[in-house]
Tab-separated table of C-alpha atoms and ligand atoms in Angstrom:
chain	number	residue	atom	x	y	z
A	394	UNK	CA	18.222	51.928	-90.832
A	395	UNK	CA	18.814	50.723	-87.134
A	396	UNK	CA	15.723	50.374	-84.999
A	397	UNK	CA	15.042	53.712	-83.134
A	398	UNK	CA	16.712	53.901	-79.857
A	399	UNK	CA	14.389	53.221	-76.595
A	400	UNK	CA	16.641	53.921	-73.874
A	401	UNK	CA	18.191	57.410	-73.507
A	402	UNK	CA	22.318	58.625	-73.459
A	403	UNK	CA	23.885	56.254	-71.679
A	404	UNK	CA	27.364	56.981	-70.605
A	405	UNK	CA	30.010	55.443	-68.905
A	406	UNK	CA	31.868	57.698	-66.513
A	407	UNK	CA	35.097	56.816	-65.420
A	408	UNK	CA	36.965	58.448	-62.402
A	409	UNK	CA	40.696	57.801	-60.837
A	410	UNK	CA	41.972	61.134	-59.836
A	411	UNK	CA	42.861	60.404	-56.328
A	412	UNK	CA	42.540	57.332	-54.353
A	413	UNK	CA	39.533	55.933	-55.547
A	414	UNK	CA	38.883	53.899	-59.120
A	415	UNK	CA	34.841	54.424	-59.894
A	416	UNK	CA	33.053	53.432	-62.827
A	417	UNK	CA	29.297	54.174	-63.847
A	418	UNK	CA	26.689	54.162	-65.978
A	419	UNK	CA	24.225	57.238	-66.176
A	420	UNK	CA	21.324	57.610	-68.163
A	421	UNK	CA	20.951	61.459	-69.891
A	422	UNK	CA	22.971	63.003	-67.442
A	423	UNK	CA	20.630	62.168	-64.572
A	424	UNK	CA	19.545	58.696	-63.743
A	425	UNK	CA	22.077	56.231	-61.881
A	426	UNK	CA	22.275	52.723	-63.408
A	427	UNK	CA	25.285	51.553	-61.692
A	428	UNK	CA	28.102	53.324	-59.583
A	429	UNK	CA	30.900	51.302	-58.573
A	430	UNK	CA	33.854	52.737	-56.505
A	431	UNK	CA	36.877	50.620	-54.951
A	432	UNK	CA	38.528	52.741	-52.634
A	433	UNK	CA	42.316	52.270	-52.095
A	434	UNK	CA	41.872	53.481	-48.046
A	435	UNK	CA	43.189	50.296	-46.717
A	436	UNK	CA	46.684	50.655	-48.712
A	437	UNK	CA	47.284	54.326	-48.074
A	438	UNK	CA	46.305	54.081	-44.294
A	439	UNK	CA	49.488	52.813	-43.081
A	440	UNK	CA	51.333	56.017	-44.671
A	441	UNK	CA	49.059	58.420	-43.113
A	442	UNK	CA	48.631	59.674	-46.476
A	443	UNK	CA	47.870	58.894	-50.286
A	444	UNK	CA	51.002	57.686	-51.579
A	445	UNK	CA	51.114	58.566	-55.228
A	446	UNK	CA	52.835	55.922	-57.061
A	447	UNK	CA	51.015	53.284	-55.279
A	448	UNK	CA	47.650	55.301	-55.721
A	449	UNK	CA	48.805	54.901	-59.750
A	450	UNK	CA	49.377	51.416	-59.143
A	451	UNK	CA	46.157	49.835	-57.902
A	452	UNK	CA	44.317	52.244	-59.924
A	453	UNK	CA	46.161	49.602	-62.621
A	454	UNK	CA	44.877	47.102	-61.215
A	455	UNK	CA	41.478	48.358	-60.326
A	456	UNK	CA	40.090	49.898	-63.569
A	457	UNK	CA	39.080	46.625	-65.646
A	458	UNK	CA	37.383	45.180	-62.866
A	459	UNK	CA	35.867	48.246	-61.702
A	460	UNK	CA	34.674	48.942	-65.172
A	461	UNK	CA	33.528	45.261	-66.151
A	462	UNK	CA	31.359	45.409	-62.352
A	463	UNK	CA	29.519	48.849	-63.155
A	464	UNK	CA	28.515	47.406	-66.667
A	465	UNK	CA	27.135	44.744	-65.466
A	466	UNK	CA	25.561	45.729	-62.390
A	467	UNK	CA	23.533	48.451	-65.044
A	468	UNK	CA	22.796	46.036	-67.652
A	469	UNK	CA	24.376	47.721	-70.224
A	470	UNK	CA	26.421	46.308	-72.911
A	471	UNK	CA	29.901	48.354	-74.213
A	472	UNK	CA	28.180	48.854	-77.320
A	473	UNK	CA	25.134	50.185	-75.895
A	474	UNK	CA	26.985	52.885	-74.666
A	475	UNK	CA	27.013	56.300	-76.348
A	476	UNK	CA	29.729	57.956	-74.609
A	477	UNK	CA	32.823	57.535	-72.456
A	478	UNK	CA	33.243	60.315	-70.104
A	479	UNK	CA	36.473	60.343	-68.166
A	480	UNK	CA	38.169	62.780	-65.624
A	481	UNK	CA	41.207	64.869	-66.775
A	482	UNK	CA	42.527	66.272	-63.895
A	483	UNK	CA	42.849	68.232	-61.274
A	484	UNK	CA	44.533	65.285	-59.245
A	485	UNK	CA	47.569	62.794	-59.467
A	486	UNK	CA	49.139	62.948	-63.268
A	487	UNK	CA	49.902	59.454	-62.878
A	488	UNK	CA	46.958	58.484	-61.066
A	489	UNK	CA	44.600	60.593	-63.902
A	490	UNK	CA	46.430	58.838	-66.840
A	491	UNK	CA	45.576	55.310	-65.663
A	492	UNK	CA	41.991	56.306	-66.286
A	493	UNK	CA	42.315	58.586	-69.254
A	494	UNK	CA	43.927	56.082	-71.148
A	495	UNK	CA	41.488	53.170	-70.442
A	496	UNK	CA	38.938	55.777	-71.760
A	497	UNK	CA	40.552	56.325	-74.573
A	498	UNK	CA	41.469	52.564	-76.013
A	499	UNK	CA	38.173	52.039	-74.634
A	500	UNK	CA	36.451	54.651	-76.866
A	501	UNK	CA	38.617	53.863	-79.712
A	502	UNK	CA	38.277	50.303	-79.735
A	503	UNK	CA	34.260	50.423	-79.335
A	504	UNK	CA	33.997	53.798	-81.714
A	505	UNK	CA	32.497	55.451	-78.756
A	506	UNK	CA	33.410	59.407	-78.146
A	507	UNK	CA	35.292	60.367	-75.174
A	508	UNK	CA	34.143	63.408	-73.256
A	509	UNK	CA	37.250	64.916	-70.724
A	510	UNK	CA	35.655	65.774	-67.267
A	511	UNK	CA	36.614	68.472	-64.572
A	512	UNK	CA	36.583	66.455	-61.415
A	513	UNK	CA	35.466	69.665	-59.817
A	514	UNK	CA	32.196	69.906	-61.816
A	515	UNK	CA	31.643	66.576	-61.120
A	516	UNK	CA	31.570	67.001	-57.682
A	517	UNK	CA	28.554	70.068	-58.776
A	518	UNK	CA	26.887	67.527	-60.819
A	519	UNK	CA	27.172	64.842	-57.690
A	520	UNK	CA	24.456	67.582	-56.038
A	521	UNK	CA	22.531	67.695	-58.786
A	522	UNK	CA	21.949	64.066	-59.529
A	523	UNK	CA	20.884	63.726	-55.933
A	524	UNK	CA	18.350	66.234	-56.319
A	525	UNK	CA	17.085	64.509	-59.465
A	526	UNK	CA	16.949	61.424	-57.488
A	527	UNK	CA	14.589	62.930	-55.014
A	528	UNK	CA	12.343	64.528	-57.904
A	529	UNK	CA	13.879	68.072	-57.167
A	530	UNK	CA	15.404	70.409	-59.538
A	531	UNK	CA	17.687	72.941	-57.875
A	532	UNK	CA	17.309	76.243	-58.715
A	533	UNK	CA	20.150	78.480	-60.114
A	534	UNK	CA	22.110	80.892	-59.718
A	535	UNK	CA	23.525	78.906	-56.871
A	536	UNK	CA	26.728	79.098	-54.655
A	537	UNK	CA	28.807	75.822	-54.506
A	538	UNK	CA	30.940	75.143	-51.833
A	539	UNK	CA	33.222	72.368	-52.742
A	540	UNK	CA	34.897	71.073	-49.710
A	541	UNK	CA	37.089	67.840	-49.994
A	542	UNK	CA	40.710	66.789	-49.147
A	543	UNK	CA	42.238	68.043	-52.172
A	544	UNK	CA	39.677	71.411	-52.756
A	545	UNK	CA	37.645	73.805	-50.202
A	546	UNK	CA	36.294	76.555	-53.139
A	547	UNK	CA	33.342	78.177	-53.335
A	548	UNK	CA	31.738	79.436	-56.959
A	549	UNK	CA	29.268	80.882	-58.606
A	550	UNK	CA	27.220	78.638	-60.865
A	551	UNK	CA	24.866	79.636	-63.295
A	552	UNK	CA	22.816	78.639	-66.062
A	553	UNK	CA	25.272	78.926	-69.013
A	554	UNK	CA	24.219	80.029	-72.718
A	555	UNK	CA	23.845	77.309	-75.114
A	556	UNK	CA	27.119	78.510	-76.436
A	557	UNK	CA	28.733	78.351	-73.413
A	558	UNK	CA	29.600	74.758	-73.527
A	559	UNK	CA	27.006	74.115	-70.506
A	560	UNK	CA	24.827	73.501	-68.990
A	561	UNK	CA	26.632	75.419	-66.131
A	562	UNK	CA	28.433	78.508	-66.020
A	563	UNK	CA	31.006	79.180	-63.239
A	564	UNK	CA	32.381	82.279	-61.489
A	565	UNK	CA	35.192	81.223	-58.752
A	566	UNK	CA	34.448	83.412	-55.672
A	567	UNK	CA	37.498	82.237	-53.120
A	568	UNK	CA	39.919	79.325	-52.349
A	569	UNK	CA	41.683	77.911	-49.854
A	570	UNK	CA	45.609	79.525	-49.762
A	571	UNK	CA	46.691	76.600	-47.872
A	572	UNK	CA	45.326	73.368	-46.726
A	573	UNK	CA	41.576	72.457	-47.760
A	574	UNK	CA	39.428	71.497	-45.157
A	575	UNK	CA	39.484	67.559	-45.105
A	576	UNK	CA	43.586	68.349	-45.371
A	577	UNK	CA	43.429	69.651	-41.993
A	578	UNK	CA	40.758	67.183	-40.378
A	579	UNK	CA	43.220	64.562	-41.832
A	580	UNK	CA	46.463	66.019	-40.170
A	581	UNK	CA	44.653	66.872	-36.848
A	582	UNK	CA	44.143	63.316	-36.849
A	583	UNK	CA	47.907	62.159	-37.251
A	584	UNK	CA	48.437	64.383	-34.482
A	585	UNK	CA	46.206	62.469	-32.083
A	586	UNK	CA	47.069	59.007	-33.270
A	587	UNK	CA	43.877	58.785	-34.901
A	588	UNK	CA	44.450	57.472	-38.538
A	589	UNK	CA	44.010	58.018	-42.183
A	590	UNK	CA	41.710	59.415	-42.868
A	591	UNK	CA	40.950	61.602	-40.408
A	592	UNK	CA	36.906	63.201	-41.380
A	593	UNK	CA	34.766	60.477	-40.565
A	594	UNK	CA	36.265	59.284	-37.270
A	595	UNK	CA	36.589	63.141	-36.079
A	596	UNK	CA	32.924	63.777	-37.340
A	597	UNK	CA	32.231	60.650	-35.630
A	598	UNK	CA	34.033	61.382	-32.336
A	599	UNK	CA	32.392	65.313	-32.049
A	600	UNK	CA	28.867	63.613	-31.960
A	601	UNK	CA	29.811	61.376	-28.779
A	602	UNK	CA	27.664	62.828	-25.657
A	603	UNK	CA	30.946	64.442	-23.702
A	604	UNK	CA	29.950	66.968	-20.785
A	605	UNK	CA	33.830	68.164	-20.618
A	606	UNK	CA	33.977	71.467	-22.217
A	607	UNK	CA	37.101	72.948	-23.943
A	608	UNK	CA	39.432	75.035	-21.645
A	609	UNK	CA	40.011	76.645	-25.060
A	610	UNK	CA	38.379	78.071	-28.080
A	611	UNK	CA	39.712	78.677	-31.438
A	612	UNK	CA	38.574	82.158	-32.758
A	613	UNK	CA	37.427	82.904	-36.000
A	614	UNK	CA	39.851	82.245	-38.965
A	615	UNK	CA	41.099	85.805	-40.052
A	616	UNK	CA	41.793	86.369	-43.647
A	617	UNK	CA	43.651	89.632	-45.389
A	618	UNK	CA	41.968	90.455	-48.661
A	619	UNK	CA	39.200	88.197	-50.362
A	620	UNK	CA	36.695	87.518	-47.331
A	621	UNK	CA	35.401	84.408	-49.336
A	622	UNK	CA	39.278	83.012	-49.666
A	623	UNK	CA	39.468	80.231	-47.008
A	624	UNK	CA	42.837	79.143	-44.836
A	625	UNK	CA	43.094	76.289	-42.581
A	626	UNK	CA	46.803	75.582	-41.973
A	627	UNK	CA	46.645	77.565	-39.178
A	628	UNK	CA	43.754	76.017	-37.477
A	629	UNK	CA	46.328	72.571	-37.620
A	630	UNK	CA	49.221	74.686	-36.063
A	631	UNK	CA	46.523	75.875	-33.487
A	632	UNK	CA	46.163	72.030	-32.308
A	633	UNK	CA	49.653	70.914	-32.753
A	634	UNK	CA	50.574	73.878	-29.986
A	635	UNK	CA	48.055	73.121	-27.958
A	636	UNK	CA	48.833	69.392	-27.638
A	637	UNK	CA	52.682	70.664	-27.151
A	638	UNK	CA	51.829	72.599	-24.251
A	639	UNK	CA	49.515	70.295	-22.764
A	640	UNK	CA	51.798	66.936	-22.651
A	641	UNK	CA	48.533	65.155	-20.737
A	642	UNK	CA	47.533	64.069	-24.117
A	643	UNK	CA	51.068	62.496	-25.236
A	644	UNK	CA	50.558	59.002	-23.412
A	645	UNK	CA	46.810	58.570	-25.080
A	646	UNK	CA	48.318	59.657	-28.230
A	647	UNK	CA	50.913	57.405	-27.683
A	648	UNK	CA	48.422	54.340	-27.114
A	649	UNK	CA	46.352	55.035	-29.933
A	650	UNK	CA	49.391	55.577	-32.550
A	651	UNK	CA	50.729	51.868	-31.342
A	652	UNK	CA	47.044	50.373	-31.583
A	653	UNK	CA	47.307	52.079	-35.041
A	654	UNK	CA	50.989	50.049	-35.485
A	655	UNK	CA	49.097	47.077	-34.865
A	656	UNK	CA	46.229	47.509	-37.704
A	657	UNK	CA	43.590	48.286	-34.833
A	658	UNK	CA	42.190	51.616	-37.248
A	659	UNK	CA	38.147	51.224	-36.413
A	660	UNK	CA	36.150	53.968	-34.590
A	661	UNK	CA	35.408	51.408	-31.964
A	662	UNK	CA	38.910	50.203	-30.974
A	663	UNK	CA	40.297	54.090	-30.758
A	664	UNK	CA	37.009	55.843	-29.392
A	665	UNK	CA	38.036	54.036	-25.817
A	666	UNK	CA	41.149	55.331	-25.781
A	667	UNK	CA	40.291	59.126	-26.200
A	668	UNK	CA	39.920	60.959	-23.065
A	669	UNK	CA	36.976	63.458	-22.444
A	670	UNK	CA	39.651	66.114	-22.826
A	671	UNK	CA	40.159	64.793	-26.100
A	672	UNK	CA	37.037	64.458	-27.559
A	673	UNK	CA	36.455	68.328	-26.781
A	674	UNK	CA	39.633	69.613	-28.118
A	675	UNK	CA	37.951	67.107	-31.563
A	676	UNK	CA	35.287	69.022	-31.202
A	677	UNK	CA	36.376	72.264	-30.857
A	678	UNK	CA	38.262	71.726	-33.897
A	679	UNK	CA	35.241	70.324	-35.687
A	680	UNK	CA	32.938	73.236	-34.551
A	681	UNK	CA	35.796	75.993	-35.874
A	682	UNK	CA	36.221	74.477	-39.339
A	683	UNK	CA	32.202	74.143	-39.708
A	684	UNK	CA	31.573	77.493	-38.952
A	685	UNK	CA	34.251	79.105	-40.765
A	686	UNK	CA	32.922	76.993	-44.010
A	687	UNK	CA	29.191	77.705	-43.519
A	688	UNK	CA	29.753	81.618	-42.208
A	689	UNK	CA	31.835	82.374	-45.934
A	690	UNK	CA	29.644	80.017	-48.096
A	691	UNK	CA	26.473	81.932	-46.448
A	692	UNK	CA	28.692	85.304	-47.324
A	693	UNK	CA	28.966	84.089	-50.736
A	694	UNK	CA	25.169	83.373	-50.984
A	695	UNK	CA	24.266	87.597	-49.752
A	696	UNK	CA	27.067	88.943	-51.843
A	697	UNK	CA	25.966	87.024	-55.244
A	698	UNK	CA	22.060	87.538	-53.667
A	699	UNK	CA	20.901	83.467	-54.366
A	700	UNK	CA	18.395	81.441	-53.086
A	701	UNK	CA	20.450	78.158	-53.138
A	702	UNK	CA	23.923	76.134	-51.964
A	703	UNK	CA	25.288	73.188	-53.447
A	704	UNK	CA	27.498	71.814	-51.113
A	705	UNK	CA	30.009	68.843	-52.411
A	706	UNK	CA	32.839	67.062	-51.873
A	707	UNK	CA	34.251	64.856	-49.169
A	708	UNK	CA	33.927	67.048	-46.025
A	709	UNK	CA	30.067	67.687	-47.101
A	710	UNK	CA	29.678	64.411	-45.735
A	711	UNK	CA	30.446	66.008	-42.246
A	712	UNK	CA	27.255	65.916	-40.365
A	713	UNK	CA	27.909	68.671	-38.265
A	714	UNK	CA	28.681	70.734	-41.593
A	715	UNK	CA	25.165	69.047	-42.694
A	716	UNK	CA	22.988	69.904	-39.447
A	717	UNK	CA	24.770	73.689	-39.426
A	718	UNK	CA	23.640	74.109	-42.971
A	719	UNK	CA	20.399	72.957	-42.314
A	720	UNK	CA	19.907	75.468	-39.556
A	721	UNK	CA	20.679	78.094	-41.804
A	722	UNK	CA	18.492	77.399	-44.676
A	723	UNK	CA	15.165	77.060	-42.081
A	724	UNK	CA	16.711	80.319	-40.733
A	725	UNK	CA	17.066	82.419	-44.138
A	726	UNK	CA	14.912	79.909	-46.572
A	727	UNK	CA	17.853	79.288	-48.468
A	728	UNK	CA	17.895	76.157	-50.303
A	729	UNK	CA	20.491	74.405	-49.288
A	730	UNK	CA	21.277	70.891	-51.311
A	731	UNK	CA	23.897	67.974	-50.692
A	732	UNK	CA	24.867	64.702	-52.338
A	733	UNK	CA	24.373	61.577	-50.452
A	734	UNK	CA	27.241	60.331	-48.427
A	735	UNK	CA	28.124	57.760	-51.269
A	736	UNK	CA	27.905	60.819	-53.683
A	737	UNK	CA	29.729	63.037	-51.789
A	738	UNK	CA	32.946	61.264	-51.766
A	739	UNK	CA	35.145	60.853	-55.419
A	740	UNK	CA	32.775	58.867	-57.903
A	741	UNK	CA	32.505	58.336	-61.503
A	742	UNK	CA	28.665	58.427	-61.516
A	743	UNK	CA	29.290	62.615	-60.830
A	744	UNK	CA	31.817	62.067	-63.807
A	745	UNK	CA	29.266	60.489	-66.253
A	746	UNK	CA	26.870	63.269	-65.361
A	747	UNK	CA	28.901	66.100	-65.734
A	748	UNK	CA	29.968	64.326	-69.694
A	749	UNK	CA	26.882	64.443	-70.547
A	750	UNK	CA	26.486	68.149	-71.427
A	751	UNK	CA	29.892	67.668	-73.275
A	752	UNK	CA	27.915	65.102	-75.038
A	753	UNK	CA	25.715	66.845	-75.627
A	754	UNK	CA	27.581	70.062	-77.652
A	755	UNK	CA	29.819	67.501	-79.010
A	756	UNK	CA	33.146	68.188	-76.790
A	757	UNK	CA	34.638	65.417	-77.404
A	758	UNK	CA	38.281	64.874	-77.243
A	759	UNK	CA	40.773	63.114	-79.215
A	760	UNK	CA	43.532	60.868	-78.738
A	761	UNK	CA	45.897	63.633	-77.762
A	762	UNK	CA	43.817	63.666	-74.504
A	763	UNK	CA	46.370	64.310	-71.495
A	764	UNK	CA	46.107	64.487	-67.912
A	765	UNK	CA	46.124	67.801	-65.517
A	766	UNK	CA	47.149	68.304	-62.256
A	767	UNK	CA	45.907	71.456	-62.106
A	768	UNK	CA	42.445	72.363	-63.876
A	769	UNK	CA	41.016	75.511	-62.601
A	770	UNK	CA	36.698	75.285	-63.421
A	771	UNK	CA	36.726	78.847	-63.599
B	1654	KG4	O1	36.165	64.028	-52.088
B	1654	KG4	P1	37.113	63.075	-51.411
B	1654	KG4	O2	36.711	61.622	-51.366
B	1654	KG4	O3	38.520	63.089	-52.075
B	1654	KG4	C1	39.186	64.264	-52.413
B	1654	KG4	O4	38.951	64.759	-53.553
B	1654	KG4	O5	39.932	64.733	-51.551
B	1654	KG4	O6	37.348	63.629	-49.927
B	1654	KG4	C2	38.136	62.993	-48.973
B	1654	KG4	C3	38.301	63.927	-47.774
B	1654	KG4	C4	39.287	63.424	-46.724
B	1654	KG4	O7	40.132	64.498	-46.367
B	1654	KG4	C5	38.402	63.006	-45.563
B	1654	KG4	O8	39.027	63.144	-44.302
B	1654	KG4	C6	37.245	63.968	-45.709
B	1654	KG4	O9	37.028	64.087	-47.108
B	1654	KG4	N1	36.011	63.469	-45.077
B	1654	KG4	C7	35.390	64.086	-44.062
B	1654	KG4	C8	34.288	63.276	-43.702
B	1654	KG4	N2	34.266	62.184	-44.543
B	1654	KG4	C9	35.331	62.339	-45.401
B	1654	KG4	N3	35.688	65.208	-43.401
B	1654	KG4	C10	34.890	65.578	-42.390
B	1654	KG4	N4	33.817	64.862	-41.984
B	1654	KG4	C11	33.479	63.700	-42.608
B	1654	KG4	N5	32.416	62.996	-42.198
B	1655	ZN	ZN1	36.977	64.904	-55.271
């Protein structure tokens, strides 16, 4: 009879979905021993874009070392580990299968069980393990807005049944038809010359002090049918007319794409190039997607009648989107929760958490185990 076990579910979570290969080790589902996450940025950059095939590529290269780093940086031996959670999809097929089948010789070679992962309810769990982290346990049912490059959807998310396959059940309440938010923060920044990707350094270049207002506003985002569905494409045509009929901003554009050319990508080599015209046509643009997330998400919260809002993803990193938020919950004394920056972005410490309710009803997958592009959470 082996010695009882001290230390509780440890699992490995493993995440490539997109551009970033993350490995971690969480303990029951809630306690972080080790998140590591190399982020392919730097390669994609010069395409203005993530470039599958080399996403699948250095995802290749990435996963052993990513893997071997998160191990040891929690402490943990392979065969200490109970479980090997992994993300099936949505995301790249050929970017998902790099990781799906490392879990899977992984968990076959060490006799481990593999749990698949919805890289969507990671990004819920991301919210949760942050409130764990700060002693808090978020109270459901919730709304969840999850906002990233690839995803702006809100949901319902509720305590699930013990049947249910838990610990979270989900209700989808709208979508985006088109773009998703950090889609259209990222193209509004190819069309100023400002680089891949496009979030942080238009977050970043809204906060600058700028006493130019905008000769323009962009009105509220209309939507036919589900009030809670979200669009954005035409909040990116909105700017790419406006900087057609103004041709002022061509030559800056023009400066910043060639500084771009040249590898000069940081904040601080572009921010002197961007006139104060600029930086309030950034922020108009900011302030239009912010409110149009936190007006429906706030919808959401007095149609379903909750007291709290997750908020995940990439774009929840956006600290207008944060301080907006913020104003709303003192305003209402709605709860509203969201991941650290290093949790909001893709991570496989959000993966290992979300396996270990799988673990815990004994999901676990076989061999046949196969990638999806598209995997709808509810
Ligand atoms: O979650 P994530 O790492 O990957 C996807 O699943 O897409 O999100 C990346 C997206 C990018 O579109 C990026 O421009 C956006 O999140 N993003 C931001 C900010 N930081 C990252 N958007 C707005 N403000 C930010 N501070
Ligand atoms: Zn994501």
């Amino acid at each position: 009879m082996s010695e009882e076990k001290k230390s509780g579910v440890r699992i490995l979570g493993i995440e490539s979905s997109c551009d970033e290969t993350a490995a971690a080790v969480v303990e029951d589902g809630r306690r972080i021993l080790s998140s590591v996450v190399a982020s392919q940025i730097e390669i994609h950059r010069k395409y203005g874009g993530v470039v599958p095939e080399l996403a699948s590529r250095e995802h290749l290269r990435q996963i052993v070392p990513v893997v071997r780093e998160a191990m040891e940086e929690a402490g943990v031996e392979f065969e200490e580990l109970d479980a090997i959670g992994v993300t099936q999809g949505p995301g790249l097929v050929g970017s998902l299968l790099v990781g799906i089948t490392y879990g899977k010789t992984l968990a076959a070679a060490m006799g481990k069980p593999l749990v698949a992962v919805n890289h969507l309810e990671g990004h819920v769990h991301a919210v949760f393990l942050e409130a764990f982290r700060k002693g808090e346990e978020p109270k459901l049912p919730a709304v969840c807005l999850i906002v990233s490059g690839g995803h702006t959807v809100l949901y319902e998310v509720k305590a699930s049944r013990e049947d249910d396959g838990g610990p979270f059940a989900y209700r989808k309440l709208g979508g985006t038809r088109d773009d998703a938010a950090g889609e259209a923060y990222d193209k509004v920044a190819k069309l100023l010359g400002l680089g891949y990707p496009g979030g942080p350094i238009l977050d970043r270049l809204s906060s600058l002090p700028n006493p130019t207002l905008p000769t323009f506003r962009f009105g509220p985002i209309k939507i036919r049918g589900n009030p809670l569905d979200f669009s954005f494409s035409g909040l990116k045509t909105a700017v790419l007319y406006h900087l057609r009929e103004h041709p002022e901003y061509s030559e800056e554009i023009r400066k910043r794409e060639e500084l771009l050319r040249e590898g000069h990508r940081n904040f601080e080599e572009l921010m002197p190039l961007c006139s104060p015209k600029t930086l309030a046509l950034v922020r108009e643009f900011q302030r239009a997607v912010v409110r149009d997330l936190v007006d429906r998400t706030m919808s959401a919260v007095a149609q379903c009648e909750v007291g709290t809002v997750l908020v995940s993803g990439g774009v929840s990193a956006n600290s207008a989107l944060r301080s907006i938020f913020g104003r709303h919950a003192r305003a209402t004394g709605v709860k509203v929760l969201f991941p650290d920056r290093s949790l909001s972005t893709d991570n496989a410490a959000m993966i290992a958490a979300a396996a270990f309710a799988g673990f815990q009803q004994k999901r676990f997958a076989d061999t046949g185990l196969n990638a999806r592009a598209s995997m709808p959470l509810a």
